[in-house]
PDB file of C-alpha atoms in Angstrom:
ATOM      1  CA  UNK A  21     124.402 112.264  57.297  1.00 49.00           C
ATOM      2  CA  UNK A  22     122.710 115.455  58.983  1.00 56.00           C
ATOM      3  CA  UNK A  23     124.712 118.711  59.227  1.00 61.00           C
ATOM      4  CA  UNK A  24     124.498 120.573  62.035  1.00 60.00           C
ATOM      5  CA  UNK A  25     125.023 124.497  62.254  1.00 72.00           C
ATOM      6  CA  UNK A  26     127.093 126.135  64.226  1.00 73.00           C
ATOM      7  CA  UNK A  27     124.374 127.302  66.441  1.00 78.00           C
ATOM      8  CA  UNK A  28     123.379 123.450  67.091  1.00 80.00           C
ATOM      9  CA  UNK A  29     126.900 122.440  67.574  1.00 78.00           C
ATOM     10  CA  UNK A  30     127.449 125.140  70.398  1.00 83.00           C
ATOM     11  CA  UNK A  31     123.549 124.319  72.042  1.00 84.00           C
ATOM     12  CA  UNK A  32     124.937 120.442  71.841  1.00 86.00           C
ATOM     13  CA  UNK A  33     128.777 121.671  73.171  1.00 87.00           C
ATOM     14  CA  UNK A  34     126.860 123.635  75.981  1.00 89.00           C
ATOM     15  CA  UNK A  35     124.736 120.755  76.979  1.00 89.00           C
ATOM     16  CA  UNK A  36     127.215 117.955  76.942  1.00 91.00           C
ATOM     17  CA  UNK A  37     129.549 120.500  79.370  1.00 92.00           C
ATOM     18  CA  UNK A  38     126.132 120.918  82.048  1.00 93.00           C
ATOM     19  CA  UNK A  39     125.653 116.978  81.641  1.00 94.00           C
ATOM     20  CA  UNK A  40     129.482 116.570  82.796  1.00 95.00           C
ATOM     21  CA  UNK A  41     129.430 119.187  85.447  1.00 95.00           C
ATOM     22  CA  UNK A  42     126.060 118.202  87.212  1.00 95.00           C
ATOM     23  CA  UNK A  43     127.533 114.300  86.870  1.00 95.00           C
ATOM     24  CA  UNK A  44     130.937 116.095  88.565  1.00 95.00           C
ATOM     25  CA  UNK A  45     129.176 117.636  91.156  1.00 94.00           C
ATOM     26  CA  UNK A  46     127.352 114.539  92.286  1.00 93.00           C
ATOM     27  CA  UNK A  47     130.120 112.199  92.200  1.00 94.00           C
ATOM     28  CA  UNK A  48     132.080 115.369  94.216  1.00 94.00           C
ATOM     29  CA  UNK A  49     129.161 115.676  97.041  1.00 93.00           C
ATOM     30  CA  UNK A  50     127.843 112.115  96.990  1.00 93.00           C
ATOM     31  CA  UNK A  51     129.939 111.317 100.115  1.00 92.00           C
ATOM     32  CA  UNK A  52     129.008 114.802 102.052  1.00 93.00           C
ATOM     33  CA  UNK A  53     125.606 114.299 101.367  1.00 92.00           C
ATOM     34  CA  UNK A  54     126.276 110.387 102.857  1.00 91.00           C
ATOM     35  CA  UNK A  55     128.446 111.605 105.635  1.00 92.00           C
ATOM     36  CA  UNK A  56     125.672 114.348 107.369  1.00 91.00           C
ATOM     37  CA  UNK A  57     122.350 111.139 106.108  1.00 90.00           C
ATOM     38  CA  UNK A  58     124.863 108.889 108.031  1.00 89.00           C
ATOM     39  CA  UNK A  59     125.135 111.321 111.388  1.00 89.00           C
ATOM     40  CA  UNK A  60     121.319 111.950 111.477  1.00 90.00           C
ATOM     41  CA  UNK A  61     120.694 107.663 111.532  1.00 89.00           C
ATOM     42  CA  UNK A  62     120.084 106.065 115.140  1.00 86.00           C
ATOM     43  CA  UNK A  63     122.522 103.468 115.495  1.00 84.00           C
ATOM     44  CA  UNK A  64     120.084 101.161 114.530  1.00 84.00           C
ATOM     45  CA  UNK A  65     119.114 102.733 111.267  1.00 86.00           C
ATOM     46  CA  UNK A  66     123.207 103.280 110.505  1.00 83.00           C
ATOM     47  CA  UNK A  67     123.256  99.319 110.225  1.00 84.00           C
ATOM     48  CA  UNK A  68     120.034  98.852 108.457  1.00 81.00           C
ATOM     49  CA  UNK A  69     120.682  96.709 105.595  1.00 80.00           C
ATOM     50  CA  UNK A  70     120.090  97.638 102.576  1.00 82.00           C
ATOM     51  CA  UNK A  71     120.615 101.469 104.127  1.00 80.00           C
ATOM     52  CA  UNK A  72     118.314 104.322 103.368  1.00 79.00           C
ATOM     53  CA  UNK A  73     118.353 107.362 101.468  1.00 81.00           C
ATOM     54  CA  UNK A  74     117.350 109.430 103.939  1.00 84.00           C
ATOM     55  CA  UNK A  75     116.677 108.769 108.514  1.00 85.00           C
ATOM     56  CA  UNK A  76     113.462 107.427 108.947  1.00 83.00           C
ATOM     57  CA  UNK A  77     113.681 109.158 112.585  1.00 84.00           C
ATOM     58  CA  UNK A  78     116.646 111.925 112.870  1.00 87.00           C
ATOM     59  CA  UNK A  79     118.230 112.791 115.539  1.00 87.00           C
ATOM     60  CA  UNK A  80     121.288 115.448 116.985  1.00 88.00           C
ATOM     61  CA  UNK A  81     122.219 112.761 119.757  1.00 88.00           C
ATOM     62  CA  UNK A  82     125.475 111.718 117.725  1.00 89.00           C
ATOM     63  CA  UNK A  83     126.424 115.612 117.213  1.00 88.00           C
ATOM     64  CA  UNK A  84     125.501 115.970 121.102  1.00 88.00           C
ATOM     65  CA  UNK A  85     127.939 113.118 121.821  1.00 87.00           C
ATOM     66  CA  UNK A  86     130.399 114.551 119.776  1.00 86.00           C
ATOM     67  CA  UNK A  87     130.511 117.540 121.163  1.00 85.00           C
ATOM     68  CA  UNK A  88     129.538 117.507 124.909  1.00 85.00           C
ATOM     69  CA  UNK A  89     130.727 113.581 125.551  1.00 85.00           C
ATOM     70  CA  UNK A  90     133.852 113.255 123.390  1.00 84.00           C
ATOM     71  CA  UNK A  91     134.772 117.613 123.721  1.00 85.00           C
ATOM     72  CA  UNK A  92     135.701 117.824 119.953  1.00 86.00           C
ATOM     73  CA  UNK A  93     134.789 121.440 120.288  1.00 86.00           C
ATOM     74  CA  UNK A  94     137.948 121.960 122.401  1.00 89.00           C
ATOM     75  CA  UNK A  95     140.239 119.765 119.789  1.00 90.00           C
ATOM     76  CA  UNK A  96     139.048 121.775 117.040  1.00 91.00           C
ATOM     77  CA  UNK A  97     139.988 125.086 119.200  1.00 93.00           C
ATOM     78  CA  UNK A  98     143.426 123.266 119.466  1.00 93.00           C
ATOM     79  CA  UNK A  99     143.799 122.546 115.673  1.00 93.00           C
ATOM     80  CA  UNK A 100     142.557 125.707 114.908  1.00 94.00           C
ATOM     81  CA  UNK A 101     145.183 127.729 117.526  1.00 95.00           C
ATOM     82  CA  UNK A 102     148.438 125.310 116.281  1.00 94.00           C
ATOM     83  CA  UNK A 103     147.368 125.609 112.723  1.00 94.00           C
ATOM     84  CA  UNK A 104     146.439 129.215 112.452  1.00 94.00           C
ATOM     85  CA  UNK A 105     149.910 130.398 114.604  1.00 95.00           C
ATOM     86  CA  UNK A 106     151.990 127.841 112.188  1.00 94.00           C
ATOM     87  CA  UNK A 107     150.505 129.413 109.350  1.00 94.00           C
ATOM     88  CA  UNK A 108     151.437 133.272 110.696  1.00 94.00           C
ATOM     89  CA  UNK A 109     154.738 132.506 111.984  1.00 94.00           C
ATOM     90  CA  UNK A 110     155.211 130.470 108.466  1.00 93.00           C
ATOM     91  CA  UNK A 111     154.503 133.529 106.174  1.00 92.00           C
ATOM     92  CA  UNK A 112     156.557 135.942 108.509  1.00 91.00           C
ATOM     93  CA  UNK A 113     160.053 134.063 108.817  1.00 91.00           C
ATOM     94  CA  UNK A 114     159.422 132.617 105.226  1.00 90.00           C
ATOM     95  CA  UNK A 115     158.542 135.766 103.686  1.00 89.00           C
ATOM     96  CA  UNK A 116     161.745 137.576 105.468  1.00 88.00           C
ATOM     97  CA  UNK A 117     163.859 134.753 103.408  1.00 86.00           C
ATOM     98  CA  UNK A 118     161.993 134.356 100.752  1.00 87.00           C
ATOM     99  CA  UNK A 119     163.044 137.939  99.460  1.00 87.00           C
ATOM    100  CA  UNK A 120     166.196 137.770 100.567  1.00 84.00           C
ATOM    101  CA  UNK A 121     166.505 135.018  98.021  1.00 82.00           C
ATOM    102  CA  UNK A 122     164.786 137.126  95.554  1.00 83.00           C
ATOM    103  CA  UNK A 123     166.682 140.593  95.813  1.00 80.00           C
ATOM    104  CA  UNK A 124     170.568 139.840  97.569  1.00 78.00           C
ATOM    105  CA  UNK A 125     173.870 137.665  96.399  1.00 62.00           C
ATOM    106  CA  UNK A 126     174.664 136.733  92.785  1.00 65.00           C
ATOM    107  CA  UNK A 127     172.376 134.724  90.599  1.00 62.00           C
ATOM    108  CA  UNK A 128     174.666 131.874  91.635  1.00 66.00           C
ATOM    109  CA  UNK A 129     175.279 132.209  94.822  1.00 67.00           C
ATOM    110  CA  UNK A 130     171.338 132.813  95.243  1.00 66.00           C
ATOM    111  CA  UNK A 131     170.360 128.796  93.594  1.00 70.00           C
ATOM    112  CA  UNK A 132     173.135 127.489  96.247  1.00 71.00           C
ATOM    113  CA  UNK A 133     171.296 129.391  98.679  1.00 70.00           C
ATOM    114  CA  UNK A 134     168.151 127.730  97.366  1.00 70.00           C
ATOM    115  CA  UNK A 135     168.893 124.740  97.372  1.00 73.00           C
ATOM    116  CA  UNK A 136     170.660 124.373 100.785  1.00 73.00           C
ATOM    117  CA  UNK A 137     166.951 125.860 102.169  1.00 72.00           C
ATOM    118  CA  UNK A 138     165.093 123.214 100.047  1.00 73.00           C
ATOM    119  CA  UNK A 139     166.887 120.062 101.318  1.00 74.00           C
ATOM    120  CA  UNK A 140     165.567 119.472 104.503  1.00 74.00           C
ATOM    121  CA  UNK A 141     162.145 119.002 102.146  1.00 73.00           C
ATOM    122  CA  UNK A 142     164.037 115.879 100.829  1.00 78.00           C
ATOM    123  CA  UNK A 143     164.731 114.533 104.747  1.00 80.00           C
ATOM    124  CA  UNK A 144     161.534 112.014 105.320  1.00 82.00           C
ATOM    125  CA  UNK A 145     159.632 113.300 108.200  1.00 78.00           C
ATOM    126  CA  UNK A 146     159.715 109.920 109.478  1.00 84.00           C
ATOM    127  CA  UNK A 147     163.160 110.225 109.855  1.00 85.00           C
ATOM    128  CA  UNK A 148     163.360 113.489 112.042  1.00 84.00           C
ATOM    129  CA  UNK A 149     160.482 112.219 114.418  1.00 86.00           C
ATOM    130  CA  UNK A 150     163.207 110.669 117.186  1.00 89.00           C
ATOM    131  CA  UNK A 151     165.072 114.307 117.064  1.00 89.00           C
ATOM    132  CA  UNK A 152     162.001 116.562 117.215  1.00 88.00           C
ATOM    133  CA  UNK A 153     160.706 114.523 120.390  1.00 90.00           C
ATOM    134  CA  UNK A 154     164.328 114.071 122.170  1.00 92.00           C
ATOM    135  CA  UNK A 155     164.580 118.383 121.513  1.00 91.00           C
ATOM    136  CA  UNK A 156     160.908 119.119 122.386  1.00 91.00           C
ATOM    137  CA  UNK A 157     161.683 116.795 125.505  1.00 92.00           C
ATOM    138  CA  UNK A 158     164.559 118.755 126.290  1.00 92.00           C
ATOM    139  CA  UNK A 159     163.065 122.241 125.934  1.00 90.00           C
ATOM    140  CA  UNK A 160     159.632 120.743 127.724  1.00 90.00           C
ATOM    141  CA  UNK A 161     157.247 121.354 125.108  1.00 90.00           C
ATOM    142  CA  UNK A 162     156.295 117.545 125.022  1.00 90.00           C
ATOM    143  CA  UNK A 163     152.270 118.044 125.031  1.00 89.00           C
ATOM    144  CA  UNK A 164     152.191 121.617 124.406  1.00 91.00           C
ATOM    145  CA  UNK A 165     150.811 124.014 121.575  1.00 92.00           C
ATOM    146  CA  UNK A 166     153.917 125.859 121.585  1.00 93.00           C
ATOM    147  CA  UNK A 167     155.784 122.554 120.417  1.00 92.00           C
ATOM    148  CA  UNK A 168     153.832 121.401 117.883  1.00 92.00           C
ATOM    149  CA  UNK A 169     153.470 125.250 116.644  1.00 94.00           C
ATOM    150  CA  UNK A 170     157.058 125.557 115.994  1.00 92.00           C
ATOM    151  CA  UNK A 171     157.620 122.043 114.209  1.00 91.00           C
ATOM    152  CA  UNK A 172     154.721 122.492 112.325  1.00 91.00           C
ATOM    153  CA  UNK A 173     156.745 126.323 111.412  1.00 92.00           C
ATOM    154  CA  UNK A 174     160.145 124.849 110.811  1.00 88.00           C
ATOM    155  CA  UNK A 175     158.655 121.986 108.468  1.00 87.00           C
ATOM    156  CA  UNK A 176     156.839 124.457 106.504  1.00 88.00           C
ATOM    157  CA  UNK A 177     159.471 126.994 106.106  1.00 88.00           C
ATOM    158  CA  UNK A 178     160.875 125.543 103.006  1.00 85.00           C
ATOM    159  CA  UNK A 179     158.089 125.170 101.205  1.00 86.00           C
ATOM    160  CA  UNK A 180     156.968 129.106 102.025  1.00 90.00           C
ATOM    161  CA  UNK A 181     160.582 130.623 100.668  1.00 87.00           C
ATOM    162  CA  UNK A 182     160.290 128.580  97.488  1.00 84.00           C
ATOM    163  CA  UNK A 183     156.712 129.533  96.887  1.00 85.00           C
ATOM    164  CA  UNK A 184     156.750 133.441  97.415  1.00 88.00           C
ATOM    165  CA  UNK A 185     160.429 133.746  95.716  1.00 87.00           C
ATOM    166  CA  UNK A 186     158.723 133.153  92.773  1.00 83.00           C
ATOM    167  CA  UNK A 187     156.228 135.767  93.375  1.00 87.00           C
ATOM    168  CA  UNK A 188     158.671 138.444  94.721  1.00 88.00           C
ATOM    169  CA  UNK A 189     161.372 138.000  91.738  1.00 85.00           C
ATOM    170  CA  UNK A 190     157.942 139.093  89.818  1.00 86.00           C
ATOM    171  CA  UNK A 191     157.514 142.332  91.461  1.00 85.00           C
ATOM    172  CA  UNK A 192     160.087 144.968  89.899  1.00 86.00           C
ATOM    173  CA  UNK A 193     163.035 146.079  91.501  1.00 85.00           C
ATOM    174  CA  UNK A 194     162.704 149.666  89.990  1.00 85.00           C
ATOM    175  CA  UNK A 195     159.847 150.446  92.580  1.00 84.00           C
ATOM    176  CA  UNK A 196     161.631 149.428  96.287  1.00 83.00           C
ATOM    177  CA  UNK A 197     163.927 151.673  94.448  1.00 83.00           C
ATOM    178  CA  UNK A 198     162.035 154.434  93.669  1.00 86.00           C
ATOM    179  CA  UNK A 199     160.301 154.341  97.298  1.00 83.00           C
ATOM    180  CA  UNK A 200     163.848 154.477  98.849  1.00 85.00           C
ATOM    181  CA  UNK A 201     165.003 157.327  96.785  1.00 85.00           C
ATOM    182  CA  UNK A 202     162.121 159.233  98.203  1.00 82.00           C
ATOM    183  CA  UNK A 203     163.237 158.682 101.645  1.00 83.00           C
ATOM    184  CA  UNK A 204     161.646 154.908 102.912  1.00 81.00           C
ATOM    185  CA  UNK A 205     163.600 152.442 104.586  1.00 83.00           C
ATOM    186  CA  UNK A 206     164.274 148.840 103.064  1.00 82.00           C
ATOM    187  CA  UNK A 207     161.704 147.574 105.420  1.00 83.00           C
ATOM    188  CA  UNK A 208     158.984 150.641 104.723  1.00 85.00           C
ATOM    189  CA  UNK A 209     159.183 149.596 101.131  1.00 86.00           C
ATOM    190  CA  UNK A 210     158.974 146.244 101.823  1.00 83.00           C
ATOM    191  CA  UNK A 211     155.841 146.224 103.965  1.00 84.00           C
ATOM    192  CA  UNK A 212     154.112 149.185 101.681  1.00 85.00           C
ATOM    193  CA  UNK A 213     154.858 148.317  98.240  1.00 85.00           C
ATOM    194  CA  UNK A 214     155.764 144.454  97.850  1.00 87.00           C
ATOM    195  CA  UNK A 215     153.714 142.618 100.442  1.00 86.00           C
ATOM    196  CA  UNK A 216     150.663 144.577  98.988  1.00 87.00           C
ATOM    197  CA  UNK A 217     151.905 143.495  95.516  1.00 88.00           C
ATOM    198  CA  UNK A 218     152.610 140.200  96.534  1.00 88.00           C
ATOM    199  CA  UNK A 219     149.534 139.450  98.373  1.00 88.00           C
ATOM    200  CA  UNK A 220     147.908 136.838  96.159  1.00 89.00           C
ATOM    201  CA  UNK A 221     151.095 135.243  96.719  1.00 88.00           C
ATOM    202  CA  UNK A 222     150.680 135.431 100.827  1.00 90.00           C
ATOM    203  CA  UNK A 223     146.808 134.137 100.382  1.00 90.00           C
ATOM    204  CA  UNK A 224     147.819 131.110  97.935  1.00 89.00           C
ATOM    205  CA  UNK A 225     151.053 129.973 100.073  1.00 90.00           C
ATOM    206  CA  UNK A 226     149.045 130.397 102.941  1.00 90.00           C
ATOM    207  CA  UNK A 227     145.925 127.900 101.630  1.00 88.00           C
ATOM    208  CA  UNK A 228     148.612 125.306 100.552  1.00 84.00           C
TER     209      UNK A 228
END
């Protein structure tokens, strides 16, 4: 049976690892590269059978029916408006509680506090759809950014307090402290020292 040297075994290591990653990345972009062959295709190609690899004759019409026809342009403004306010409103109010969770009350009294803001995460959505509507009907935000904006916020909530707790219990005490003693506020020292400190902690809550 052949030996192989060390040098062989890392060339043969290294090569196995490209073989899986290019095999990865085709299996990952397969249905991208499907989804924009698919959107170039006249209707007719699209249901060619057996399909091809690539149009025969491509064409922007379906993008310019997309966009001018069906307005998508203007839902993605939408999406993009809802989501992106969600997101800031999210990170403000969630931030604001997630240190308080972090730095005030007893270690007790703190996982009460905890868990009281994680339940509602247990409540099925489905459950809370007849509520939201009957109090967005009330307030008359039924079809309106600001409606969906602030459900999307309160859902969200939860899940923001629980993920940056963790990452402000990690930033020590000693320097709000020390920034204090030299004459900050609680708040100075909070937007100065820890939200710079915990900013991969702002950029990871707000991607999830």
């Amino acid at each position: 049976m052949p030996r192989f040297t060390s040098t062989t075994r890392r060339r043969l290591w290294l090569g196995m690892r490209v073989i899986l990653i290019v095999l990865a990345l085709i299996i990952t972009l397969l249905p991208v590269y499907w989804m924009v062959n698919t959107s170039l295709k006249t209707q007719v190609e699209v249901f060619t059978s057996p399909p091809t690899l690539w149009p025969e004759n491509p064409t922007l019409a379906n993008y310019a029916n997309l966009f001018v026809r069906r307005h998508l342009g203007a839902y993605l403004l939408n999406s993009v408006i809802i989501v992106g306010s969600a997101v800031l409103l999210s990170l403000i109010i969630g931030s604001l509680a997630a240190y308080s969770l972090a730095r005030f009350g007893k270690a007790r009294m703190r996982e009460k506090v905890n868990f009281w803001v994680l339940a509602p995460r247990m409540i099925p959505p489905v459950a809370l759809v007849v509520p939201m509507f009957l109090i967005l009907q009330q307030l008359g935000l039924i079809n309106k950014k600001l409606g969906l904006i602030l459900v999307y916020t309160a859902f969200n909530l939860p899940f923001v307090a629980l993920m940056m707790r963790s990452f402000f219990q990690e930033i020590p005490v000693d320097l709000e402290e020390a920034a204090m003693v030299d004459g900050a506020s609680r708040l100075r020292s909070i937007r100065e020292i820890v939200l710079p400190l915990a900013s991969p902690g702002l950029v990871t809550t707000s991607i999830f």
